Amino acid sequence: MKPACIKALTRIFKVSDLDNDGILNDNELNFFQRTCFNAPLASQALEDVKNVVRKNVIDGVCDNGLTLKGFLFLHTLFIQRGRHETTWTVLRRFGYDDDLELHQDYLFPLTLKIPPDCTTELNHDAYLFLQSVFDKHDKFPFTPLFFPVPRLTTYLDVQRCLEYLGYLGYPIISEQESQAVAITVTRDKKIDLQKKQTQRSVFRCNVFGDSGSGKSGFLQAFLGRNLTRQNIISEQHMSYYAISTAYVYGQEKYLLLHEVFPDFNVLSDADQACDIVCLAYDASNPHSFEYCARVFKQYFMDTKTPCMMIAAKSDLQETKQLYALTPLEFCRKHKMPPPQAFTCNTADEPCKDIYTKLTTMAMHPHARLRCMCTCNRCTFCHLQNFINSELVQTVKAKLYTAILSRHVTQADLKSSTFWLRVSVGATVFAVLGIAMYRVLLKQR
C-alpha cells in the first residue's frame, strides 16, 4: 500500500473507533461492516478474521479487538489476494477519490442552499456529535472553551464547517447521506420581524468604537477574562470575534460579538449586517463618543437594527464628552436605552449582565426593552419589558378602542353592558399580568 493509502485507512480506523480506545471491538467492526458493505458479520466470521490476524501479525489483536496494525494488515491481505475492490469500496464509502484524496463532493455537499437574509446554525444532533468527538479525545479534567466554537464557524463560514464535519466522519457516524443535514438554515430575518418571534439560537452583535474605546476588552470580557488576564494575551492571539452563551428568559442562546475595525469611511455590508449594534466609547476620553454618534447617524439611524451605547472603562473618572448632546441625551433623542456602564477592570470575572441584555434586544428587535436597572433578569425588569412590549400596547389600544373611544353618555354610565366591557378590559390586563408574573417566577 502507498503511504497515502495507509494515511487514508488510518483515518478510517480512527473514525470507526467510536470509543477511541485504539481497538475495533465487535460492535465497532460490525458497524464498519454495515457502513461499507450493508451487512454485518456473523460472530464466527468475526472470530475467523481475528484468528487470521493473530497468526500473521504481532499485536494485531488486543483485548479481542482489532488494532490499527491488524486493520492495515487485513487490507494488505485483500490486495495481495487480488481483492483490491474491497479496499476501494471502503475508501470510497469514507469519501476518498481515485487519487486517495477526500472528494470535493464529500467535503462540500451541493445540497445546502442558503437564501439571502438567512443564517446557518448547527443542529442539536451535530452539536452532540461534536461534543462526543471532543469528549473521547479530551485528556483534561475540565472542559475548555470549545463548545461555542462550532457555532461560530457554522455562522461565519458554513462551508468550512461542512468540511470539518466531513473530516470527522459525521455522515458515516450519523448514517446520513451527507453532513448537510447537520446544518439548519434559519428563515428570512424579515419574516422573523413580521411575526415578531424567532427560532434562531445564534445572534450577531457588531461592536463599533474609535481606537482605544475598549472594544477588544469588551469582547474578551464576554469570555470571562478581566483586564489582568487580557494583558497576558499576546496581540496575535486576540481575535476580532468572541462567542459564548447567554440565557434569555431561561433559554440558552449564543451571542457572537464582532469587533469592527474603526475606519469610519469604509463600512462594508458585512459590517452593517447584524442583529444588534453595540456602540462603545471610552467614558474617560472626551473625544470618544463622537465616533459612535457619527456611525449611528450615518449607518443605523434609519434602520430597524436595535442599537445600544456602551460607556466603557467606567472604572475611570468619567469626563464630559465634547459633543453637542450628552450620551444620555443622544440616546433619549433616538429612542435608545440609556448608555450602559461597563468595565473589565475587575478582581474576578467581569459582569455579563450587559451581554444578556444585548441578546435579549437581538431576539426581540420589535420590542423597546427599557429596564429601570441594567440586569434585565430580575422580576421588575421582566415586568417592565412586558408592560412596554408591543404586544401589550396593541392589546391596550384595541381595548381602549372597543370600550372608551366612543362618546360616553349618561345612559352608558347607567348601562350594565358598558361597565361589563370596562370590567372585561381590566380583567384581561390583570390576567395577562398575573400569568406573566407566574411564568417569570418559574423561569427564575
Short mmCIF file of C-alpha atoms in Angstrom, two decimals:
data_model
loop_
_atom_site.label_atom_id
_atom_site.label_comp_id
_atom_site.label_asym_id
_atom_site.label_seq_id
_atom_site.Cartn_x
_atom_site.Cartn_y
_atom_site.Cartn_z
CA MET A 1 0.00 0.00 0.00
CA LYS A 2 1.16 3.52 -0.78
CA PRO A 3 1.68 5.97 2.11
CA ALA A 4 -1.43 7.90 1.00
CA CYS A 5 -3.50 4.71 1.27
CA ILE A 6 -2.12 3.94 4.73
CA LYS A 7 -2.93 7.50 5.81
CA ALA A 8 -6.50 7.20 4.49
CA LEU A 9 -7.08 3.82 6.15
CA THR A 10 -5.67 5.16 9.41
CA ARG A 11 -8.27 7.96 9.37
CA ILE A 12 -10.98 5.40 8.60
CA PHE A 13 -9.86 3.30 11.56
CA LYS A 14 -9.94 6.31 13.91
CA VAL A 15 -13.39 7.38 12.72
CA SER A 16 -14.67 3.81 13.23
CA ASP A 17 -13.09 3.56 16.69
CA LEU A 18 -16.09 5.13 18.37
CA ASP A 19 -14.78 4.89 21.94
CA ASN A 20 -11.22 5.92 20.99
CA ASP A 21 -9.56 3.04 22.82
CA GLY A 22 -7.33 2.14 19.85
CA ILE A 23 -9.20 -1.12 19.21
CA LEU A 24 -12.15 -2.01 16.99
CA ASN A 25 -14.35 -4.22 19.17
CA ASP A 26 -17.06 -6.49 17.76
CA ASN A 27 -19.72 -3.76 17.79
CA GLU A 28 -17.41 -1.30 16.01
CA LEU A 29 -16.36 -3.92 13.46
CA ASN A 30 -19.99 -4.70 12.73
CA PHE A 31 -20.78 -1.00 12.38
CA PHE A 32 -17.87 -0.66 9.97
CA GLN A 33 -19.07 -3.71 8.00
CA ARG A 34 -22.64 -2.38 7.74
CA THR A 35 -21.39 1.05 6.73
CA CYS A 36 -19.21 -0.24 3.89
CA PHE A 37 -20.99 -3.40 2.75
CA ASN A 38 -24.56 -3.05 4.08
CA ALA A 39 -24.34 -6.31 6.01
CA PRO A 40 -22.96 -7.29 9.45
CA LEU A 41 -20.53 -10.15 10.01
CA ALA A 42 -21.66 -13.28 11.83
CA SER A 43 -19.97 -13.97 15.16
CA GLN A 44 -17.99 -16.87 13.73
CA ALA A 45 -16.88 -14.79 10.74
CA LEU A 46 -15.59 -12.12 13.13
CA GLU A 47 -13.59 -14.71 15.05
CA ASP A 48 -12.18 -16.13 11.83
CA VAL A 49 -10.97 -12.67 10.76
CA LYS A 50 -9.29 -12.07 14.13
CA ASN A 51 -7.68 -15.51 14.07
CA VAL A 52 -6.13 -14.78 10.67
CA VAL A 53 -4.70 -11.55 12.04
CA ARG A 54 -3.41 -13.27 15.22
CA LYS A 55 -1.47 -15.81 13.16
CA ASN A 56 0.22 -13.22 10.98
CA VAL A 57 0.71 -10.03 12.99
CA ILE A 58 2.07 -9.46 16.47
CA ASP A 59 -0.22 -7.05 18.35
CA GLY A 60 -2.77 -7.22 15.54
CA VAL A 61 -5.44 -8.24 18.03
CA CYS A 62 -5.68 -6.84 21.55
CA ASP A 63 -8.41 -7.46 24.15
CA ASN A 64 -10.26 -9.45 21.50
CA GLY A 65 -10.40 -6.38 19.24
CA LEU A 66 -8.64 -5.35 16.05
CA THR A 67 -5.78 -2.84 16.40
CA LEU A 68 -4.70 -0.37 13.71
CA LYS A 69 -1.82 -2.70 12.89
CA GLY A 70 -4.23 -5.58 12.37
CA PHE A 71 -6.66 -3.41 10.38
CA LEU A 72 -3.93 -2.36 7.95
CA PHE A 73 -2.77 -5.98 7.65
CA LEU A 74 -6.25 -7.11 6.59
CA HIS A 75 -6.29 -4.60 3.72
CA THR A 76 -2.77 -5.63 2.71
CA LEU A 77 -4.04 -9.22 2.64
CA PHE A 78 -7.04 -8.23 0.47
CA ILE A 79 -4.71 -6.58 -2.04
CA GLN A 80 -2.27 -9.49 -2.07
CA ARG A 81 -5.16 -11.87 -2.81
CA GLY A 82 -6.42 -9.72 -5.68
CA ARG A 83 -9.40 -8.27 -3.77
CA HIS A 84 -8.45 -4.66 -4.48
CA GLU A 85 -12.09 -3.66 -4.87
CA THR A 86 -12.78 -4.49 -1.21
CA THR A 87 -10.31 -1.82 -0.09
CA TRP A 88 -11.55 0.62 -2.74
CA THR A 89 -15.14 0.13 -1.54
CA VAL A 90 -14.05 1.10 1.97
CA LEU A 91 -12.10 4.12 0.72
CA ARG A 92 -14.94 5.40 -1.46
CA ARG A 93 -17.51 4.95 1.31
CA PHE A 94 -15.41 7.19 3.55
CA GLY A 95 -15.19 9.91 0.88
CA TYR A 96 -11.94 9.18 -1.00
CA ASP A 97 -11.47 9.57 -4.76
CA ASP A 98 -9.14 7.67 -7.11
CA ASP A 99 -6.20 9.85 -6.01
CA LEU A 100 -6.78 8.95 -2.35
CA GLU A 101 -7.92 12.49 -1.54
CA LEU A 102 -11.22 13.30 0.10
CA HIS A 103 -13.61 14.11 -2.75
CA GLN A 104 -14.86 17.68 -3.03
CA ASP A 105 -18.47 16.49 -3.25
CA TYR A 106 -17.95 14.67 0.04
CA LEU A 107 -16.45 17.67 1.83
CA PHE A 108 -18.75 20.28 0.27
CA PRO A 109 -22.17 18.74 -0.46
CA LEU A 110 -24.16 20.70 -3.01
CA THR A 111 -27.50 20.04 -1.29
CA LEU A 112 -27.18 23.02 1.07
CA LYS A 113 -28.80 26.17 -0.30
CA ILE A 114 -28.69 29.38 1.74
CA PRO A 115 -31.11 32.13 0.63
CA PRO A 116 -30.29 35.80 1.25
CA ASP A 117 -31.02 37.19 4.73
CA CYS A 118 -30.85 33.69 6.22
CA THR A 119 -28.20 32.38 8.61
CA THR A 120 -26.81 28.92 9.29
CA GLU A 121 -26.69 27.12 12.61
CA LEU A 122 -25.53 23.73 13.83
CA ASN A 123 -28.46 21.50 14.76
CA HIS A 124 -28.69 19.63 18.04
CA ASP A 125 -27.64 16.21 16.70
CA ALA A 126 -24.49 17.65 15.10
CA TYR A 127 -23.68 19.53 18.29
CA LEU A 128 -23.94 16.28 20.29
CA PHE A 129 -21.72 14.57 17.71
CA LEU A 130 -19.01 17.21 18.10
CA GLN A 131 -19.33 17.04 21.86
CA SER A 132 -18.82 13.26 21.74
CA VAL A 133 -15.77 13.67 19.49
CA PHE A 134 -14.34 16.22 21.89
CA ASP A 135 -15.06 14.07 24.94
CA LYS A 136 -13.41 10.97 23.55
CA HIS A 137 -10.21 12.85 22.67
CA ASP A 138 -10.13 15.21 25.67
CA LYS A 139 -7.40 14.46 28.23
CA PHE A 140 -8.17 17.36 30.58
CA PRO A 141 -10.20 17.14 33.80
CA PHE A 142 -12.24 20.19 32.76
CA THR A 143 -13.93 21.37 29.60
CA PRO A 144 -12.10 24.23 27.82
CA LEU A 145 -13.97 26.90 25.87
CA PHE A 146 -14.57 24.62 22.90
CA PHE A 147 -18.28 24.10 22.54
CA PRO A 148 -19.35 27.55 21.27
CA VAL A 149 -16.62 27.39 18.60
CA PRO A 150 -18.52 25.14 16.13
CA ARG A 151 -21.45 27.54 16.28
CA LEU A 152 -19.08 30.42 15.44
CA THR A 153 -17.68 28.51 12.44
CA THR A 154 -21.15 27.46 11.29
CA TYR A 155 -22.43 31.04 11.38
CA LEU A 156 -19.43 32.71 9.75
CA ASP A 157 -18.17 30.04 7.33
CA VAL A 158 -20.63 27.21 6.80
CA GLN A 159 -18.52 25.66 4.02
CA ARG A 160 -15.61 25.24 6.40
CA CYS A 161 -17.96 23.76 8.97
CA LEU A 162 -19.14 21.20 6.38
CA GLU A 163 -15.50 20.43 5.59
CA TYR A 164 -14.65 19.84 9.26
CA LEU A 165 -17.69 17.59 9.74
CA GLY A 166 -16.61 15.62 6.69
CA TYR A 167 -13.09 15.12 8.08
CA LEU A 168 -14.54 13.96 11.39
CA GLY A 169 -16.77 11.42 9.64
CA TYR A 170 -20.15 12.91 10.58
CA PRO A 171 -22.09 11.41 7.64
CA ILE A 172 -20.58 7.99 8.45
CA ILE A 173 -21.23 8.00 12.19
CA SER A 174 -24.69 9.55 11.87
CA GLU A 175 -25.53 7.28 8.92
CA GLN A 176 -26.64 10.24 6.81
CA GLU A 177 -26.20 10.87 3.11
CA SER A 178 -24.07 13.95 3.78
CA GLN A 179 -23.14 16.37 6.55
CA ALA A 180 -25.51 18.96 5.09
CA VAL A 181 -28.20 17.52 7.39
CA ALA A 182 -26.18 18.90 10.31
CA ILE A 183 -26.92 22.49 9.27
CA THR A 184 -30.12 24.37 9.97
CA VAL A 185 -30.84 27.26 7.63
CA THR A 186 -32.88 29.83 9.53
CA ARG A 187 -35.82 31.55 7.94
CA ASP A 188 -35.56 35.01 6.43
CA LYS A 189 -34.96 37.65 9.08
CA LYS A 190 -37.73 39.79 7.57
CA ILE A 191 -40.23 37.03 8.36
CA ASP A 192 -38.99 36.95 11.96
CA LEU A 193 -39.60 40.68 12.19
CA GLN A 194 -43.10 40.33 10.73
CA LYS A 195 -44.04 37.50 13.07
CA LYS A 196 -42.20 39.13 15.98
CA GLN A 197 -40.63 35.85 17.04
CA THR A 198 -37.62 33.77 16.08
CA GLN A 199 -36.39 30.19 16.40
CA ARG A 200 -32.76 31.19 15.94
CA SER A 201 -30.21 30.43 18.64
CA VAL A 202 -27.20 32.45 17.40
CA PHE A 203 -27.30 36.25 17.25
CA ARG A 204 -24.65 38.56 15.85
CA CYS A 205 -23.63 41.81 17.52
CA ASN A 206 -21.26 44.13 15.65
CA VAL A 207 -19.21 46.25 18.04
CA PHE A 208 -18.22 49.73 16.83
CA GLY A 209 -15.98 52.26 18.52
CA ASP A 210 -12.99 54.51 17.96
CA SER A 211 -9.44 53.29 18.59
CA GLY A 212 -8.82 52.82 22.30
CA SER A 213 -12.51 52.82 23.17
CA GLY A 214 -12.38 49.42 24.87
CA LYS A 215 -13.89 47.21 22.13
CA SER A 216 -11.30 44.44 22.46
CA GLY A 217 -11.70 44.39 26.23
CA PHE A 218 -15.46 44.17 25.80
CA LEU A 219 -15.07 41.07 23.62
CA GLN A 220 -12.57 39.40 25.93
CA ALA A 221 -14.72 40.10 28.97
CA PHE A 222 -17.50 38.08 27.33
CA LEU A 223 -15.14 35.10 27.53
CA GLY A 224 -14.69 35.68 31.26
CA ARG A 225 -11.33 37.47 31.08
CA ASN A 226 -10.76 40.51 33.22
CA LEU A 227 -8.18 43.16 32.39
CA THR A 228 -5.39 41.33 34.23
CA ARG A 229 -5.91 38.17 32.17
CA GLN A 230 -6.25 40.16 28.96
CA ASN A 231 -2.89 41.83 29.48
CA ILE A 232 -1.05 38.50 29.35
CA ILE A 233 -2.57 37.53 25.98
CA SER A 234 -0.33 38.41 23.05
CA GLU A 235 -1.90 40.62 20.39
CA GLN A 236 -1.51 37.94 17.71
CA HIS A 237 -3.76 35.63 19.72
CA MET A 238 -6.50 38.23 20.11
CA SER A 239 -9.49 37.67 17.86
CA TYR A 240 -11.97 40.07 16.34
CA TYR A 241 -14.69 37.56 17.24
CA ALA A 242 -15.98 36.21 20.54
CA ILE A 243 -18.89 33.85 21.14
CA SER A 244 -20.41 32.49 24.31
CA THR A 245 -23.73 31.57 25.87
CA ALA A 246 -26.33 34.00 27.17
CA TYR A 247 -29.55 32.97 28.89
CA VAL A 248 -32.64 34.91 27.87
CA TYR A 249 -35.79 34.13 29.88
CA GLY A 250 -34.39 30.69 30.67
CA GLN A 251 -33.43 29.86 27.07
CA GLU A 252 -29.81 29.16 26.15
CA LYS A 253 -28.74 31.38 23.26
CA TYR A 254 -25.39 32.26 21.70
CA LEU A 255 -24.18 35.82 21.20
CA LEU A 256 -21.50 36.35 18.56
CA LEU A 257 -19.55 39.58 19.05
CA HIS A 258 -17.61 41.00 16.11
CA GLU A 259 -15.22 43.90 16.60
CA VAL A 260 -15.42 46.17 13.55
CA PHE A 261 -12.19 47.90 12.52
CA PRO A 262 -12.57 51.64 13.25
CA ASP A 263 -12.42 53.00 9.71
CA PHE A 264 -15.47 55.22 9.52
CA ASN A 265 -15.34 55.77 5.78
CA VAL A 266 -15.22 52.08 4.88
CA LEU A 267 -18.10 50.10 6.36
CA SER A 268 -18.90 47.05 4.25
CA ASP A 269 -22.31 45.40 4.03
CA ALA A 270 -20.97 42.67 6.32
CA ASP A 271 -20.04 45.29 8.92
CA GLN A 272 -23.61 46.56 8.87
CA ALA A 273 -25.35 43.15 8.71
CA CYS A 274 -26.10 42.08 12.28
CA ASP A 275 -28.90 41.55 14.78
CA ILE A 276 -27.84 44.31 17.14
CA VAL A 277 -25.29 47.13 17.09
CA CYS A 278 -23.07 47.89 20.06
CA LEU A 279 -21.54 51.39 20.10
CA ALA A 280 -18.68 51.55 22.60
CA TYR A 281 -16.98 54.75 23.76
CA ASP A 282 -14.36 55.45 26.40
CA ALA A 283 -16.17 57.29 29.20
CA SER A 284 -12.85 58.85 30.32
CA ASN A 285 -11.96 60.21 26.85
CA PRO A 286 -13.86 63.42 25.88
CA HIS A 287 -13.43 62.74 22.14
CA SER A 288 -14.54 59.09 22.13
CA PHE A 289 -18.33 59.45 21.93
CA GLU A 290 -18.35 61.48 18.70
CA TYR A 291 -17.30 58.46 16.64
CA CYS A 292 -20.24 56.40 17.94
CA ALA A 293 -22.68 59.20 17.22
CA ARG A 294 -21.42 59.57 13.63
CA VAL A 295 -21.58 55.82 12.94
CA PHE A 296 -25.12 55.63 14.29
CA LYS A 297 -26.41 58.65 12.36
CA GLN A 298 -24.83 57.64 9.05
CA TYR A 299 -25.47 53.90 9.04
CA PHE A 300 -28.10 52.82 11.59
CA MET A 301 -30.41 55.72 12.44
CA ASP A 302 -32.88 54.86 9.67
CA THR A 303 -32.69 51.07 10.04
CA LYS A 304 -34.65 48.69 12.26
CA THR A 305 -31.49 47.26 13.79
CA PRO A 306 -31.55 47.83 17.58
CA CYS A 307 -28.58 49.73 18.99
CA MET A 308 -27.05 50.02 22.43
CA MET A 309 -24.49 52.52 23.71
CA ILE A 310 -21.73 51.22 26.00
CA ALA A 311 -19.83 53.57 28.31
CA ALA A 312 -16.63 51.50 28.55
CA LYS A 313 -13.84 51.92 31.13
CA SER A 314 -16.41 53.06 33.67
CA ASP A 315 -13.91 52.37 36.47
CA LEU A 316 -12.02 55.50 35.37
CA GLN A 317 -13.04 59.10 36.05
CA GLU A 318 -15.92 59.97 33.72
CA THR A 319 -15.40 63.11 31.66
CA LYS A 320 -17.75 65.31 29.66
CA GLN A 321 -17.94 64.27 26.02
CA LEU A 322 -17.16 67.03 23.50
CA TYR A 323 -20.36 66.59 21.52
CA ALA A 324 -23.50 68.69 21.09
CA LEU A 325 -25.54 66.22 23.18
CA THR A 326 -24.54 64.18 26.18
CA PRO A 327 -24.61 60.40 25.58
CA LEU A 328 -27.80 60.15 27.65
CA GLU A 329 -29.49 62.98 25.71
CA PHE A 330 -28.40 61.38 22.44
CA CYS A 331 -29.92 58.04 23.44
CA ARG A 332 -33.17 59.66 24.53
CA LYS A 333 -33.43 61.62 21.30
CA HIS A 334 -33.01 58.48 19.19
CA LYS A 335 -35.15 56.25 21.46
CA MET A 336 -32.27 54.04 22.54
CA PRO A 337 -31.72 52.58 26.02
CA PRO A 338 -29.53 54.79 28.22
CA PRO A 339 -25.76 54.25 27.98
CA GLN A 340 -24.66 51.15 29.87
CA ALA A 341 -21.62 51.49 32.11
CA PHE A 342 -19.08 48.70 31.66
CA THR A 343 -15.60 47.81 32.84
CA CYS A 344 -13.42 44.74 32.58
CA ASN A 345 -11.03 46.04 35.25
CA THR A 346 -12.42 43.77 37.96
CA ALA A 347 -10.93 41.41 40.52
CA ASP A 348 -12.99 38.45 39.30
CA GLU A 349 -14.71 37.72 36.00
CA PRO A 350 -16.42 40.81 34.52
CA CYS A 351 -20.18 41.04 34.94
CA LYS A 352 -22.08 39.53 32.00
CA ASP A 353 -25.45 41.22 32.50
CA ILE A 354 -24.82 43.54 29.57
CA TYR A 355 -24.43 40.58 27.21
CA THR A 356 -27.76 39.15 28.34
CA LYS A 357 -29.38 42.47 27.58
CA LEU A 358 -27.76 42.62 24.12
CA THR A 359 -29.00 39.12 23.33
CA THR A 360 -32.49 39.98 24.54
CA MET A 361 -32.63 43.03 22.29
CA ALA A 362 -31.34 40.98 19.37
CA MET A 363 -34.06 38.38 19.94
CA HIS A 364 -36.80 40.98 20.24
CA PRO A 365 -35.86 43.87 17.94
CA HIS A 366 -39.51 44.91 17.64
CA ALA A 367 -39.83 45.49 21.40
CA ARG A 368 -38.49 48.51 23.21
CA LEU A 369 -36.77 46.99 26.23
CA ARG A 370 -36.31 49.73 28.76
CA CYS A 371 -35.15 48.31 32.09
CA MET A 372 -35.03 50.56 35.13
CA CYS A 373 -31.82 48.80 36.10
CA THR A 374 -29.20 47.09 33.95
CA CYS A 375 -29.67 43.46 34.93
CA ASN A 376 -32.61 42.57 32.64
CA ARG A 377 -33.04 39.45 34.79
CA CYS A 378 -34.96 40.50 37.89
CA THR A 379 -38.76 40.26 38.03
CA PHE A 380 -39.06 44.04 37.94
CA CYS A 381 -37.11 44.26 34.69
CA HIS A 382 -39.05 41.43 33.12
CA LEU A 383 -42.38 43.01 34.01
CA GLN A 384 -41.19 46.40 32.74
CA ASN A 385 -40.24 44.79 29.44
CA PHE A 386 -43.57 43.01 29.26
CA ILE A 387 -45.59 46.12 30.02
CA ASN A 388 -43.67 48.11 27.41
CA SER A 389 -43.80 45.33 24.82
CA GLU A 390 -45.61 45.89 21.56
CA LEU A 391 -47.99 43.02 22.32
CA VAL A 392 -49.37 44.64 25.47
CA GLN A 393 -49.51 48.06 23.83
CA THR A 394 -51.51 46.61 20.92
CA VAL A 395 -53.98 44.89 23.27
CA LYS A 396 -54.27 48.06 25.28
CA ALA A 397 -55.03 50.15 22.19
CA LYS A 398 -57.67 47.69 20.97
CA LEU A 399 -59.38 47.59 24.36
CA TYR A 400 -59.45 51.38 24.52
CA THR A 401 -60.92 51.47 21.04
CA ALA A 402 -63.58 48.91 21.90
CA ILE A 403 -64.57 50.44 25.24
CA LEU A 404 -63.73 54.12 25.54
CA SER A 405 -63.21 55.53 22.07
CA ARG A 406 -66.85 56.49 21.54
CA HIS A 407 -68.66 59.31 23.36
CA VAL A 408 -69.73 58.22 26.84
CA THR A 409 -73.27 59.33 27.66
CA GLN A 410 -75.23 59.33 30.89
CA ALA A 411 -77.08 56.31 29.55
CA ASP A 412 -73.77 54.49 29.14
CA LEU A 413 -72.84 55.17 32.74
CA LYS A 414 -76.13 53.61 33.83
CA SER A 415 -75.77 50.70 31.40
CA SER A 416 -74.62 47.35 32.77
CA THR A 417 -73.26 46.47 29.31
CA PHE A 418 -70.87 49.44 29.36
CA TRP A 419 -69.48 48.56 32.79
CA LEU A 420 -69.24 44.92 31.75
CA ARG A 421 -66.95 45.97 28.89
CA VAL A 422 -64.82 48.00 31.28
CA SER A 423 -64.61 45.07 33.69
CA VAL A 424 -63.66 42.68 30.91
CA GLY A 425 -60.86 45.00 29.80
CA ALA A 426 -59.48 45.36 33.31
CA THR A 427 -59.74 41.60 33.87
CA VAL A 428 -57.82 40.86 30.66
CA PHE A 429 -54.96 43.10 31.76
CA ALA A 430 -54.95 41.59 35.24
CA VAL A 431 -54.89 38.02 33.89
CA LEU A 432 -52.08 38.89 31.46
CA GLY A 433 -50.05 40.44 34.25
CA ILE A 434 -50.57 37.54 36.69
CA ALA A 435 -49.79 34.94 34.01
CA MET A 436 -46.61 36.73 33.01
CA TYR A 437 -45.56 37.11 36.63
CA ARG A 438 -46.03 33.38 37.27
CA VAL A 439 -44.02 32.48 34.18
CA LEU A 440 -41.22 34.74 35.28
CA LEU A 441 -41.18 33.21 38.77
CA LYS A 442 -40.86 29.73 37.26
CA GLN A 443 -38.04 30.82 34.99
CA ARG A 444 -36.17 32.35 37.91
#
